Short mmCIF file of C-alpha atoms in Angstrom, two decimals:
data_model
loop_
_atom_site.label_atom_id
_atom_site.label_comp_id
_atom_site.label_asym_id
_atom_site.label_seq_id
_atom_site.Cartn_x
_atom_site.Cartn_y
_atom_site.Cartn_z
CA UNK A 441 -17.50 -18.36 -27.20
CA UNK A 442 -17.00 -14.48 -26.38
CA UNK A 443 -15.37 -12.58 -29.37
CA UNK A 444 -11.89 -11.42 -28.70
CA UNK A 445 -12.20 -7.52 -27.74
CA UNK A 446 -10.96 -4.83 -30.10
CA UNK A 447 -7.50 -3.40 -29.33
CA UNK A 448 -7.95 -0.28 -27.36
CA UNK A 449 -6.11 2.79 -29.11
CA UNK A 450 -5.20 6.32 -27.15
CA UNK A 451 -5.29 9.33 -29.65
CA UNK A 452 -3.57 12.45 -29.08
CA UNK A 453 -4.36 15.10 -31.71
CA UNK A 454 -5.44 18.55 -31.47
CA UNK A 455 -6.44 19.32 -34.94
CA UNK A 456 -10.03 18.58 -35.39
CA UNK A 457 -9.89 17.16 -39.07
CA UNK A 458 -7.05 14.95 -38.44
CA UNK A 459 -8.87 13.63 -35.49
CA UNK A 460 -12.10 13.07 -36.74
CA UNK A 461 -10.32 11.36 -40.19
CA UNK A 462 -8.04 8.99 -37.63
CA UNK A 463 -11.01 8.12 -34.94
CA UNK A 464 -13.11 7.39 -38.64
CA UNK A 465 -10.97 4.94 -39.62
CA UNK A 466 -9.48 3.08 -37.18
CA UNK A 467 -13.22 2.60 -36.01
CA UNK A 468 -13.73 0.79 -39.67
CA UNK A 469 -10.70 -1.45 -39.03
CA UNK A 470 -12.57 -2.50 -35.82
CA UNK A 471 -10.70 -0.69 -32.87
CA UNK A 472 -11.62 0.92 -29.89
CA UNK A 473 -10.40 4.69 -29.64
CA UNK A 474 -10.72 7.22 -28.05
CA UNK A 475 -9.56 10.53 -28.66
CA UNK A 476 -8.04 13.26 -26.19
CA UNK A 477 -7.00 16.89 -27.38
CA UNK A 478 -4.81 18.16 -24.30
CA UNK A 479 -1.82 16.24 -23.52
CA UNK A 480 -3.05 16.50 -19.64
CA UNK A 481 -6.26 14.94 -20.51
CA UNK A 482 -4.36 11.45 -21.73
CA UNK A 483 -1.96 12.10 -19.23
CA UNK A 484 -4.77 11.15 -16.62
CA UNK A 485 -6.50 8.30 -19.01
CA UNK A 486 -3.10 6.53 -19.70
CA UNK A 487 -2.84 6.18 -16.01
CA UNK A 488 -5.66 4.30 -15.67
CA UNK A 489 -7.45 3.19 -19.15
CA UNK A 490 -4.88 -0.04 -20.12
CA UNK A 491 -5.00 1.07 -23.92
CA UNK A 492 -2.97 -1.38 -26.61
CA UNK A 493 -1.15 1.35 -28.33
CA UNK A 494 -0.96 5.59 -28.01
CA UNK A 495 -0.95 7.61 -31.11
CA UNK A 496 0.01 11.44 -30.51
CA UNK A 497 1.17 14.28 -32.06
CA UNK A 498 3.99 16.18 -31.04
CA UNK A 499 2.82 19.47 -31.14
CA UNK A 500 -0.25 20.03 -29.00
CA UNK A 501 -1.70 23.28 -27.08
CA UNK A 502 -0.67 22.36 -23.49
CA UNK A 503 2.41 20.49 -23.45
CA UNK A 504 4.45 18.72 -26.30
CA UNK A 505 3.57 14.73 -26.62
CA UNK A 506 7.13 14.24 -25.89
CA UNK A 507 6.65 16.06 -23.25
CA UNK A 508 4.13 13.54 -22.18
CA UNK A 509 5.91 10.85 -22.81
CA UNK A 510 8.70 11.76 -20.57
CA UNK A 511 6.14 12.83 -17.47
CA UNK A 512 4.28 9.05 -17.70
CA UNK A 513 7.64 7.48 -17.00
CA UNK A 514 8.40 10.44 -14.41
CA UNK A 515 5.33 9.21 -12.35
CA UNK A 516 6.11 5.73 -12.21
CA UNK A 517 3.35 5.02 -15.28
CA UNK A 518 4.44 2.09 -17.56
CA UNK A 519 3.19 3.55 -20.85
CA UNK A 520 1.97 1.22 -23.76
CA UNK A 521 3.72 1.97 -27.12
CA UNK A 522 3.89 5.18 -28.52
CA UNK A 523 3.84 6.06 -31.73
CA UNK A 524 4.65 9.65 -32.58
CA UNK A 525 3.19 11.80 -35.88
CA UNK A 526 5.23 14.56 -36.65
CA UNK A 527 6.26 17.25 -38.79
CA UNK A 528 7.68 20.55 -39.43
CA UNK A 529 11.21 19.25 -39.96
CA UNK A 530 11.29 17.44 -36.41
CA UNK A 531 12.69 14.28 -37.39
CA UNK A 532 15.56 14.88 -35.30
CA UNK A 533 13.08 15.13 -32.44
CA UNK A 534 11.22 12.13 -33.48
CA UNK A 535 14.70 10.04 -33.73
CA UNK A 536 15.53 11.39 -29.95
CA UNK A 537 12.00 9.73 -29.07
CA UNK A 538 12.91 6.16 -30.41
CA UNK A 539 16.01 6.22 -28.40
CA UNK A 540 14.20 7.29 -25.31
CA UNK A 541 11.49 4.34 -25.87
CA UNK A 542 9.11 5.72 -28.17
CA UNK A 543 7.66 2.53 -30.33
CA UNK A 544 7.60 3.99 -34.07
CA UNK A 545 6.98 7.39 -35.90
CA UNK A 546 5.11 8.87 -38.66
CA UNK A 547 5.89 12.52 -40.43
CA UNK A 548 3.46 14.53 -42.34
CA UNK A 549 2.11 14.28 -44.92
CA UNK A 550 1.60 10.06 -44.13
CA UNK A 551 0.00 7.19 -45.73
CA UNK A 552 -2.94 6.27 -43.61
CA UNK A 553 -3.11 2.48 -44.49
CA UNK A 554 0.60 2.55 -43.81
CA UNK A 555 -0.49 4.14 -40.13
CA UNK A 556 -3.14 1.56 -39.40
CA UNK A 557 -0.76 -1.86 -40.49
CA UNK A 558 2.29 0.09 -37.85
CA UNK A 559 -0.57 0.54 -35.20
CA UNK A 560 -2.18 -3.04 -35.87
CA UNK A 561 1.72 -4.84 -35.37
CA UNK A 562 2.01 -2.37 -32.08
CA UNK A 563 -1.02 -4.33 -30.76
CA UNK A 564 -0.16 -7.30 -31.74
CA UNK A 565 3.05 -7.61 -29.97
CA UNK A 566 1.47 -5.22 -26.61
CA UNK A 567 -0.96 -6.63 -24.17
CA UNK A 568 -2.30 -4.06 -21.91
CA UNK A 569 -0.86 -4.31 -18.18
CA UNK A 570 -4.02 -5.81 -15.51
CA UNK A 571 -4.82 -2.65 -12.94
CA UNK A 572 -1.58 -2.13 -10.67
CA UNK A 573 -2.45 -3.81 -6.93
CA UNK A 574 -3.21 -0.72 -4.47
CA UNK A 575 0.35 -0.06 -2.85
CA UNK A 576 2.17 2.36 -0.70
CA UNK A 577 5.19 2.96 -2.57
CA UNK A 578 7.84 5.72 -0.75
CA UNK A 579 8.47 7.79 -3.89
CA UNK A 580 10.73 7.39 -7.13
CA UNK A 581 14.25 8.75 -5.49
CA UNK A 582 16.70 6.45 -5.13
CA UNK A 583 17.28 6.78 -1.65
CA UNK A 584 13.32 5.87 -0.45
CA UNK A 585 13.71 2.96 -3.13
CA UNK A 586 16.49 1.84 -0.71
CA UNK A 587 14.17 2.28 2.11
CA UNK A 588 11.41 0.27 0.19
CA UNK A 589 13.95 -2.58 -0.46
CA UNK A 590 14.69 -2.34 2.97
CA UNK A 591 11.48 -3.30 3.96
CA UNK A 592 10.60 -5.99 2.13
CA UNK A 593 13.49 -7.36 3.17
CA UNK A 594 12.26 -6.74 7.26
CA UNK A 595 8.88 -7.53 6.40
CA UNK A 596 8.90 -10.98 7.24
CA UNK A 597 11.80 -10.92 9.87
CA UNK A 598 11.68 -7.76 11.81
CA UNK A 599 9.82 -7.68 14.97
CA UNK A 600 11.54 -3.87 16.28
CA UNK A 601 12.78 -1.18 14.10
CA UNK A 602 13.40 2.03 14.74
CA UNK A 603 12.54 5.19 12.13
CA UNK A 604 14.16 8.53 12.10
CA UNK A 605 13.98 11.63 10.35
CA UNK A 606 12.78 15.67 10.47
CA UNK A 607 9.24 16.20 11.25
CA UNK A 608 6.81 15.46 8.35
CA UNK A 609 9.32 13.31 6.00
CA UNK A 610 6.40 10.32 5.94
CA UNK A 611 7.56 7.78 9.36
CA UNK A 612 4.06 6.87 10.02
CA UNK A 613 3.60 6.20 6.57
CA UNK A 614 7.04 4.01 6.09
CA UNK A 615 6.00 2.07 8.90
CA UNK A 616 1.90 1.62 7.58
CA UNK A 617 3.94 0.20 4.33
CA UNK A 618 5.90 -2.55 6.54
CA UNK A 619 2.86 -3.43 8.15
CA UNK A 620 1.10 -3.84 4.72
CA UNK A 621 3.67 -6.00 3.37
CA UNK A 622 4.03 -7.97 6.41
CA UNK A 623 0.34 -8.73 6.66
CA UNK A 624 0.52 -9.43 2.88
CA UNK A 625 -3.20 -8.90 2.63
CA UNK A 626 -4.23 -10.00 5.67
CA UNK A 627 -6.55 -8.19 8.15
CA UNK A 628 -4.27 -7.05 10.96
CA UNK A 629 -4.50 -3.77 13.25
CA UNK A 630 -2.21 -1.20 12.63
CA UNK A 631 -2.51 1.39 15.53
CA UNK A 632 -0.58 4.53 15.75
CA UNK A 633 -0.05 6.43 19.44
CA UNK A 634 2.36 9.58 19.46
CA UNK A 635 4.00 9.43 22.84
CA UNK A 636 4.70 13.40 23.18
CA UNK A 637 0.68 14.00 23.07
CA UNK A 638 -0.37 11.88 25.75
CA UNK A 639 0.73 13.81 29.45
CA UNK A 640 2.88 11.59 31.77
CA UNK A 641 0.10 10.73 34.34
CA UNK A 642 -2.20 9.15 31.73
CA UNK A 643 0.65 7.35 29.14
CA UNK A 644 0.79 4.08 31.45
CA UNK A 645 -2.92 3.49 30.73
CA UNK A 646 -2.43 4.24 27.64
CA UNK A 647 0.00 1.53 26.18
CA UNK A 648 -1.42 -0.97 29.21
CA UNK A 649 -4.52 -0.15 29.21
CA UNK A 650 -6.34 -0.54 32.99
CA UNK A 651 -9.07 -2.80 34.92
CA UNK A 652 -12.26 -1.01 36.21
CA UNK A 653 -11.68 1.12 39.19
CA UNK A 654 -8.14 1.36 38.65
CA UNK A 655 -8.12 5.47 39.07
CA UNK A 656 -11.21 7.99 39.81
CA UNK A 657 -12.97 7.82 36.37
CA UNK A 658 -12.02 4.31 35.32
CA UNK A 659 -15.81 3.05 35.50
CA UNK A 660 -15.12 -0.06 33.51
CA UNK A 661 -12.00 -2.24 31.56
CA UNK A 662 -9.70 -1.10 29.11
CA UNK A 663 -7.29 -2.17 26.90
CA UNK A 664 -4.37 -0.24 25.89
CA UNK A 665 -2.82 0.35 22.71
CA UNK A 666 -0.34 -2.90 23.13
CA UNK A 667 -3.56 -5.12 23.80
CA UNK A 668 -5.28 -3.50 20.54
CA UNK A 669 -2.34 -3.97 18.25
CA UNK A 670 -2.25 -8.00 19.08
CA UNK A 671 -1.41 -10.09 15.77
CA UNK A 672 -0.57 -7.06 14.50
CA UNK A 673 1.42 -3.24 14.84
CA UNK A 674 2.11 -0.43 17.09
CA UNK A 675 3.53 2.44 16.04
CA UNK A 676 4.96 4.23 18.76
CA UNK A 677 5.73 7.91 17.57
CA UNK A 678 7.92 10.69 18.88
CA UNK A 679 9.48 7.86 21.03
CA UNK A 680 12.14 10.45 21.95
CA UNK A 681 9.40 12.27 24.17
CA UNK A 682 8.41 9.01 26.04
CA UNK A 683 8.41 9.86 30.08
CA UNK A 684 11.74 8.80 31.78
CA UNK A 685 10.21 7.06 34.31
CA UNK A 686 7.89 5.28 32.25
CA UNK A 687 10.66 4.18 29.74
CA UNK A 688 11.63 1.51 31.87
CA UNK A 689 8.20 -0.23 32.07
CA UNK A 690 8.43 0.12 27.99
CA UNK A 691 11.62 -1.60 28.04
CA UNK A 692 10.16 -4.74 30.05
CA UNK A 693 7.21 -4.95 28.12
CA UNK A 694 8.99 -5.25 24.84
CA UNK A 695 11.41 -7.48 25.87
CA UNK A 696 8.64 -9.91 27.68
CA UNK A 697 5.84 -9.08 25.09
CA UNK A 698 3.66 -9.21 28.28
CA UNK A 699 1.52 -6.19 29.92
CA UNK A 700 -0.36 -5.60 32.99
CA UNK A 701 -3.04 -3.24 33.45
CA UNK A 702 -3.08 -0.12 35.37
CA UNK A 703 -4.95 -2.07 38.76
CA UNK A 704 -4.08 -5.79 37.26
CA UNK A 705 -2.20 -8.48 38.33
CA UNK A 706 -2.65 -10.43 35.37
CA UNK A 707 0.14 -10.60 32.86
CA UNK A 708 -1.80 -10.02 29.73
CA UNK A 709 1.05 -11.68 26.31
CA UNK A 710 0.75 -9.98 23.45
CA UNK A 711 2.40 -10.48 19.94
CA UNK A 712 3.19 -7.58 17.78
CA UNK A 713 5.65 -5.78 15.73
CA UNK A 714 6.55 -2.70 17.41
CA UNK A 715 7.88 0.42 15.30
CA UNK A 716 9.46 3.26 16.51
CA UNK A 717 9.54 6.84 15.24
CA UNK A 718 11.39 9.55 16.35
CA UNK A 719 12.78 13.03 14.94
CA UNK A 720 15.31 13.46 17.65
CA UNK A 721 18.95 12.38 18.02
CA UNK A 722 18.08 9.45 20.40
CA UNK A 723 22.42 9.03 20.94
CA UNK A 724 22.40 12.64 22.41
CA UNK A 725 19.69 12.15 24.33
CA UNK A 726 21.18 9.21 26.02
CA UNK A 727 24.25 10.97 26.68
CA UNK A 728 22.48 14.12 28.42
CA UNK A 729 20.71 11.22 30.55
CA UNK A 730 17.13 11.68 29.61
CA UNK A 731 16.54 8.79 27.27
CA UNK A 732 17.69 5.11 28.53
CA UNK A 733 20.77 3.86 27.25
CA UNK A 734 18.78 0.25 27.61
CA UNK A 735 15.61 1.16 26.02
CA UNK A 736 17.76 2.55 23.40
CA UNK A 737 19.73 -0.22 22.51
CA UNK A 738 16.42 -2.44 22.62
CA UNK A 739 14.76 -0.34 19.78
CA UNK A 740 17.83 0.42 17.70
CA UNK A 741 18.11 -2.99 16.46
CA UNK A 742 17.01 -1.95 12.84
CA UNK A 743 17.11 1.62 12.06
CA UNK A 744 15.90 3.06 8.87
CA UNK A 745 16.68 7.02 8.50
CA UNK A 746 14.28 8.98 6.04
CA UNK A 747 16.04 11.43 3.96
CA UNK A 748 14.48 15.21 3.57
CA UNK A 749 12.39 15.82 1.12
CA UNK A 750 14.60 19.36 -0.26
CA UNK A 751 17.64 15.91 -0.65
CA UNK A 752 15.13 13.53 -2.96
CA UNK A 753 14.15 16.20 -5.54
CA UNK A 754 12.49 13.23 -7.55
CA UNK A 755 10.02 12.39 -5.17
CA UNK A 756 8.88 16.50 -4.95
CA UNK A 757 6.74 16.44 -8.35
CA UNK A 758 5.80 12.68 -8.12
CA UNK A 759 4.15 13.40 -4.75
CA UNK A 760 2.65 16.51 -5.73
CA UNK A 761 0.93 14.61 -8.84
CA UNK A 762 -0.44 12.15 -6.33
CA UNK A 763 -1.92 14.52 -3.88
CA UNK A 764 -3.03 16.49 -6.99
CA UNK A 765 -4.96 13.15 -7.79
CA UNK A 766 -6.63 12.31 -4.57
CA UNK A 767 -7.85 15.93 -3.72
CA UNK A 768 -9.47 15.93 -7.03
CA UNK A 769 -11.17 12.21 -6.22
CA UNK A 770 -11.81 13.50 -2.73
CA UNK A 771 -13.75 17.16 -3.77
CA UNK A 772 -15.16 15.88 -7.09
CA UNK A 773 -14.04 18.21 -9.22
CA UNK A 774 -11.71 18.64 -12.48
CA UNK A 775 -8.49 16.55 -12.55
CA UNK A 776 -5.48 19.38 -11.28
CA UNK A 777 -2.29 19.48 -13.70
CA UNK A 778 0.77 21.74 -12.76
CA UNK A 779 2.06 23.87 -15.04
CA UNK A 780 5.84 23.99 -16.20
CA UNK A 781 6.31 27.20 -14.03
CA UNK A 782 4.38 25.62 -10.97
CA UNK A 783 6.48 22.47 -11.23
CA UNK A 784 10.16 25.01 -11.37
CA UNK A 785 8.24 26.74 -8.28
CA UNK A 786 8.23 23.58 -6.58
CA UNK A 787 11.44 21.96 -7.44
CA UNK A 788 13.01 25.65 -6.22
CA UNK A 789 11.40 25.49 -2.57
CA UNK A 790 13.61 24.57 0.09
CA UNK A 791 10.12 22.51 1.95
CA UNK A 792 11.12 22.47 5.71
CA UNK A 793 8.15 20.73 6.71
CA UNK A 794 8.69 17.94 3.98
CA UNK A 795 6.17 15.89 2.69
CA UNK A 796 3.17 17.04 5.39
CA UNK A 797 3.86 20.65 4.02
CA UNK A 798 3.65 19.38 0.66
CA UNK A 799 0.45 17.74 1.19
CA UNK A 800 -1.11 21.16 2.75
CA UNK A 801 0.26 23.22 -0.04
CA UNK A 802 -1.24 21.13 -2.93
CA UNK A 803 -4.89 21.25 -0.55
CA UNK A 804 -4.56 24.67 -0.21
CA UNK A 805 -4.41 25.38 -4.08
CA UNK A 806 -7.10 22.91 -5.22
CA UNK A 807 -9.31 24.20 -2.89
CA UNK A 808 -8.28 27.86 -3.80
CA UNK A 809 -7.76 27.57 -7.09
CA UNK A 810 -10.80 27.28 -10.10
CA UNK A 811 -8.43 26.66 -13.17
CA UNK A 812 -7.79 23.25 -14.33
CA UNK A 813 -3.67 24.00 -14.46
CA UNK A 814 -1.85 25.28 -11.07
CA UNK A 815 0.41 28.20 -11.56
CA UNK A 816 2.72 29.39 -8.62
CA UNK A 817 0.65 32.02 -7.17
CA UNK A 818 -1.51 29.31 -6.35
CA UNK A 819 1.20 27.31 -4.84
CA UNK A 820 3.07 30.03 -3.18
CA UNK A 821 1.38 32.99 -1.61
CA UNK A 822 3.90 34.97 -1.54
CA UNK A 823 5.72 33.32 -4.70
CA UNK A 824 7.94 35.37 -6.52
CA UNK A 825 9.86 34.40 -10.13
CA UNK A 826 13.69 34.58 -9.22
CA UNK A 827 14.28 33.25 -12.41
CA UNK A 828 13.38 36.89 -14.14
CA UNK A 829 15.81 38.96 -14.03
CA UNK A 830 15.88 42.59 -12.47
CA UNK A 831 14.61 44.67 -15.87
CA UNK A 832 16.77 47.63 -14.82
CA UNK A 833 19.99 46.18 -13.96
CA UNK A 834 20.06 44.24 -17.03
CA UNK A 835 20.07 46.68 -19.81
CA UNK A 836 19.15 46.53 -23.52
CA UNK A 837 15.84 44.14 -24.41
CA UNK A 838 18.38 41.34 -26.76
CA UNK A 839 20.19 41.41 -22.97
CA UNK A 840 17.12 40.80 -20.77
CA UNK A 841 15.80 38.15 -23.30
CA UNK A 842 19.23 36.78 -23.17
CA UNK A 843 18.99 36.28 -19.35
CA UNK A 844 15.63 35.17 -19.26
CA UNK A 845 16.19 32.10 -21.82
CA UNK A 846 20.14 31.03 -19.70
CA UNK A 847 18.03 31.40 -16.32
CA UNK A 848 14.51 29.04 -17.58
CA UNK A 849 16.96 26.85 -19.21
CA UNK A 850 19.46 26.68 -16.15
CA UNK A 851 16.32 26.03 -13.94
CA UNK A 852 14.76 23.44 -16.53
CA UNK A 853 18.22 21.15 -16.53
CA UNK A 854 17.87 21.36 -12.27
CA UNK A 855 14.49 19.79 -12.51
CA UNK A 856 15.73 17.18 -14.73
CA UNK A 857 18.60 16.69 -12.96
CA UNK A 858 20.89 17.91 -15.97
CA UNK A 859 19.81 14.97 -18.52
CA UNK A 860 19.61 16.92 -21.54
CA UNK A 861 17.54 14.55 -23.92
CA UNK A 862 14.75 15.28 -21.05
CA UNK A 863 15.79 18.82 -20.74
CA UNK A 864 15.10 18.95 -24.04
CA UNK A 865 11.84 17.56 -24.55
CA UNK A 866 10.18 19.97 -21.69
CA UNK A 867 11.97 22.84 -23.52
CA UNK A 868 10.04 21.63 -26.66
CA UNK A 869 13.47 21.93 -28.65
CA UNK A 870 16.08 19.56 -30.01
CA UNK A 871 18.70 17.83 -27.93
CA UNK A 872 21.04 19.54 -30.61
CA UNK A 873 19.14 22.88 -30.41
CA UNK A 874 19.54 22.82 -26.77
CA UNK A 875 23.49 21.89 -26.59
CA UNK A 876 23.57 25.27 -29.04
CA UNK A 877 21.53 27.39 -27.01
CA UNK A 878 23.63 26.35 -23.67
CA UNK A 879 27.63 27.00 -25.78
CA UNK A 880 26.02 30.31 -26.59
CA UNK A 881 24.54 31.40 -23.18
CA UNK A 882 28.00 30.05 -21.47
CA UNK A 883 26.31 26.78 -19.63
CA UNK A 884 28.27 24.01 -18.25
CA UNK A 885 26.24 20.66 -18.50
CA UNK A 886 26.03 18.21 -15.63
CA UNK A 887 29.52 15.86 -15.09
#
C-alpha cells in the first residue's frame, strides 16, 4: 500500500532566518515545502505546482503578498489557502485579506506550534486542484466571457456563424475555440484561408480545389480548402474581400455542401462547419452593391461581434501575462514579470491593433529586454510617464509630491477599475489609508 504523500506547502518569506526556521520545521512535522523569496517567483510556481496551503509574508522586496494574492485571482489562478504573517501594526491589512479570501493570519512575534496546527487544519480541509485541461479561453472581461458562453452554446448546433470585429481583436482564434469545443477532443481539421490574399483568378481553385490539367500548371489533382476541412472547419477570413463574381459559387456551395473542381464534373459532398470572419461592415457593403445581399443573409445566421481590446481593459494585463509566459517557454530563458509601472503603461495605451499588437509588443521586449521585470521603456519605445507632472509648472517640492501621489493613485484605481480594497493592496496601504489619502488629494471614487 503506497503511503499517503505529504501535504505540499508554498512559503513566501524574504528574511533568511525566518525562512530557514519555518522550512526546518515544517520539514520535521513531515511536509513538503518549498520556499520562494520574490513574490514573482511563487507567482509562477502557484500557477502550476498544486501546493495544499501558501504561507507568505506581507512585506516582501518585489511586490506585497497581498499584492500577490490579488494578481493570482486577476489571472484566472484558483489559489489554495493563504495564510498571511504579518506585522508592523497591519492588522487592519490582514483583516482586509480575510474578507477578500485570504484563509487565516498570523502577526509577529507568533507561536510556531500554533502556526503548524493552523497550516495542518488548512490541509486538511484543501485538496490540491488536478492540472487545468489545455483550453483556449477568450480572456477574463465580461464581454469575451459572453462570447465564450456563446459558444458553447453553438458548439454542438451551429453549422455557419459569422465573426466580426477590427483587425487583430483574436477572430481566428474565437473560431479555433468553437472548433475545439465542437470536436470535444476529437481529431478534426481546422483550416484557415483569408480570402483578401488569394488574387481573383486563383480563389476558385482554391476553396474547390481542381482535377489535373484543369489550367496550364495543374500537372496533377487537387483538393481545395472545402475538400480538406471535411468532418471538420473552414475558416473563411476577410470574407468581406471575397470576389463578386465568385460569391455566388460560395453561396451554392454552402447551401448544397457540395463542390466541383476547377475541370470536374463530379459533385464532390462535403460536411463542415463553416466560419466566417470579417472586419468590414458587411450591411454597407451590400448596400453599395459589392457584397451579395444572398450570400449575406446565408452567413449572418449567427453573428458574434468581438469587442476592442482598448473596451475590455481586463483582458489587457491577463493577455500580456500569457504571452509573457509562452515567449519565455518558447526562448528558454527567465520567467518575464511586469512591473507596476509597465502594467499602468499598458492599461494607459489606446492598442489600435488589439490583441496581434499586443502579442508583438510583449515579443519585442522579451527579446530586447535582459532584466527579469519589464519596465515601460521596454514596452514602449517611445514611452513617456504622463502621470509625472511638468516640474516647472507645478511649483514648490510638497506641491509636485502632492501631484505625483493624486496622479499614481488616480491611475492605480483605473487599472483596478476603481475597487478600492484592490486599489489598495497594489498601493501597499490600507483600504482606510487610501480613502484618507483620496479626501485629501480631492478624489471622487468610482459610483
Amino acid at each position: 500500500m503506497n503511503p499517503k504523500p505529504s501535504p505540499k506547502l508554498c512559503l513566501v518569506e524574504d528574511d533568511e532566518i525566518m525562512g530557514e526556521s519555518l522550512v526546518d520545521r515544517f520539514r520535521l512535522e513531515g511536509f513538503d515545502i518549498e520556499w520562494h523569496r520574490r513574490a514573482a517567483d511563487a507567482h509562477r510556481a502557484i500557477g502550476r505546482q498544486g501546493y495544499h496551503a501558501v504561507i507568505s509574508d506581507i512585506r516582501l522586496p518585489d511586490f506585497a503578498g497581498d499584492i500577490l494574492f490579488a494578481r493570482l485571482h486577476e489571472s484566472a489562478i484558483e489559489p489554495p489557502p493563504f495564510l498571511f504573517i504579518t506585522g508592523h501594526g497591519s492588522i487592519e491589512r490582514a483583516v482586509s485579506l480575510l474578507k477578500a479570501g485570504a484563509a487565516d493570519y498570523v502577526t509577529k512575534p507568533f507561536d510556531l506550534d500554533d502556526l503548524v496546527l493552523k497550516v495542518r487544519q488548512l490541509c486538511r480541509n484543501h485538496a490540491p486542484a488536478p492540472p487545468a485541461p489545455v483550453s483556449h479561453p477568450l480572456g477574463l472581461s465580461p464581454a469575451m466571457q459572453r462570447v465564450e458562453a456563446t459558444l458553447r452554446r453553438l458548439a454542438t448546433h451551429a453549422s455557419t456563424l459569422l465573426i466580426t470585429g477590427e483587425s487583430g481583436v483574436g477572430k481566428e482564434h474565437v473560431a479555433q475555440l468553437l472548433h475545439d469545443m465542437a470536436c470535444a477532443g476529437r481529431e478534426r481539421p481546422f483550416v484557415a484561408v483569408n480570402c483578401g490574399a488569394i488574387t481573383e483568378s486563383l480563389i476558385e481553385a482554391e476553396l474547390f480545389g481542381h482535377e489535373r490539367g484543369a489550367f496550364t500548371g495543374a500537372a496533377r489533382q487537387r483538393k481545395g480548402v472545402f475538400e480538406q476541412a471535411h468532418g471538420g472547419t473552414l475558416f473563411l477570413d476577410e470574407i468581406g474581400d471575397m470576389p463578386f463574381a465568385m460569391q455566388v459559387k460560395l453561396l451554392r456551395a454552402m447551401q448544397d455542401r457540395r463542390i466541383v473542381r476547377v475541370g470536374g464534373e463530379t459533385a464532390v459532398p462535403v460536411d463542415l462547419r463553416i466560419i466566417c470572419a470579417t472586419n468590414q461592415d458587411l450591411r454597407a457593403r451590400v448596400e453599395a452593391g459589392t457584397f451579395r445581399e444572398d450570400l449575406y443573409y446565408r452567413i449572418n445566421v449567427v453573428h458574434v461581434r468581438i469587442p476592442l481590446l482598448r473596451d475590455r481593459p481586463e483582458d489587457i494585463l491577463w493577455f500580456a501575462r500569457r504571452f509573457l509566459r509562452e515567449f519565455s517557454e518558447l526562448h528558454g530563458g527567465e520567467p518575464r514579470t511586469l512591473s507596476p509601472a509597465a502594467e499602468h503603461a499598458l492599461l494607459a495605451y489606446p492598442w489600435p491593433g488589439n490583441l496581434r499588437e499586443l502579442r508583438h509588443c510583449i515579443e519585442r521586449a522579451c527579446v530586447l529586454c535582459g532584466a527579469a521585470e519589464l519596465q515601460p521603456p521596454d514596452l514602449f519605445e517611445d514611452w513617456r510617464d504622463d502621470r509625472l507632472p511638468d516640474a516647472r509648472a507645478v511649483g514648490t517640492l510638497d506641491q509636485y509630491i502632492r501631484e505625483c501621489e493624486r496622479r499614481y493613485i488616480e491611475g492605480t484605481l483605473a487599472h483596478c477599475s476603481g475597487h478600492i480594497m484592490q486599489a489598495a493592496a497594489h498601493l501597499g496601504i490600507s483600504r482606510k489609508n487610501l480613502w484618507e489619502k483620496m479626501k485629501r488629494l480631492g478624489i471622487e471614487a468610482a459610483r
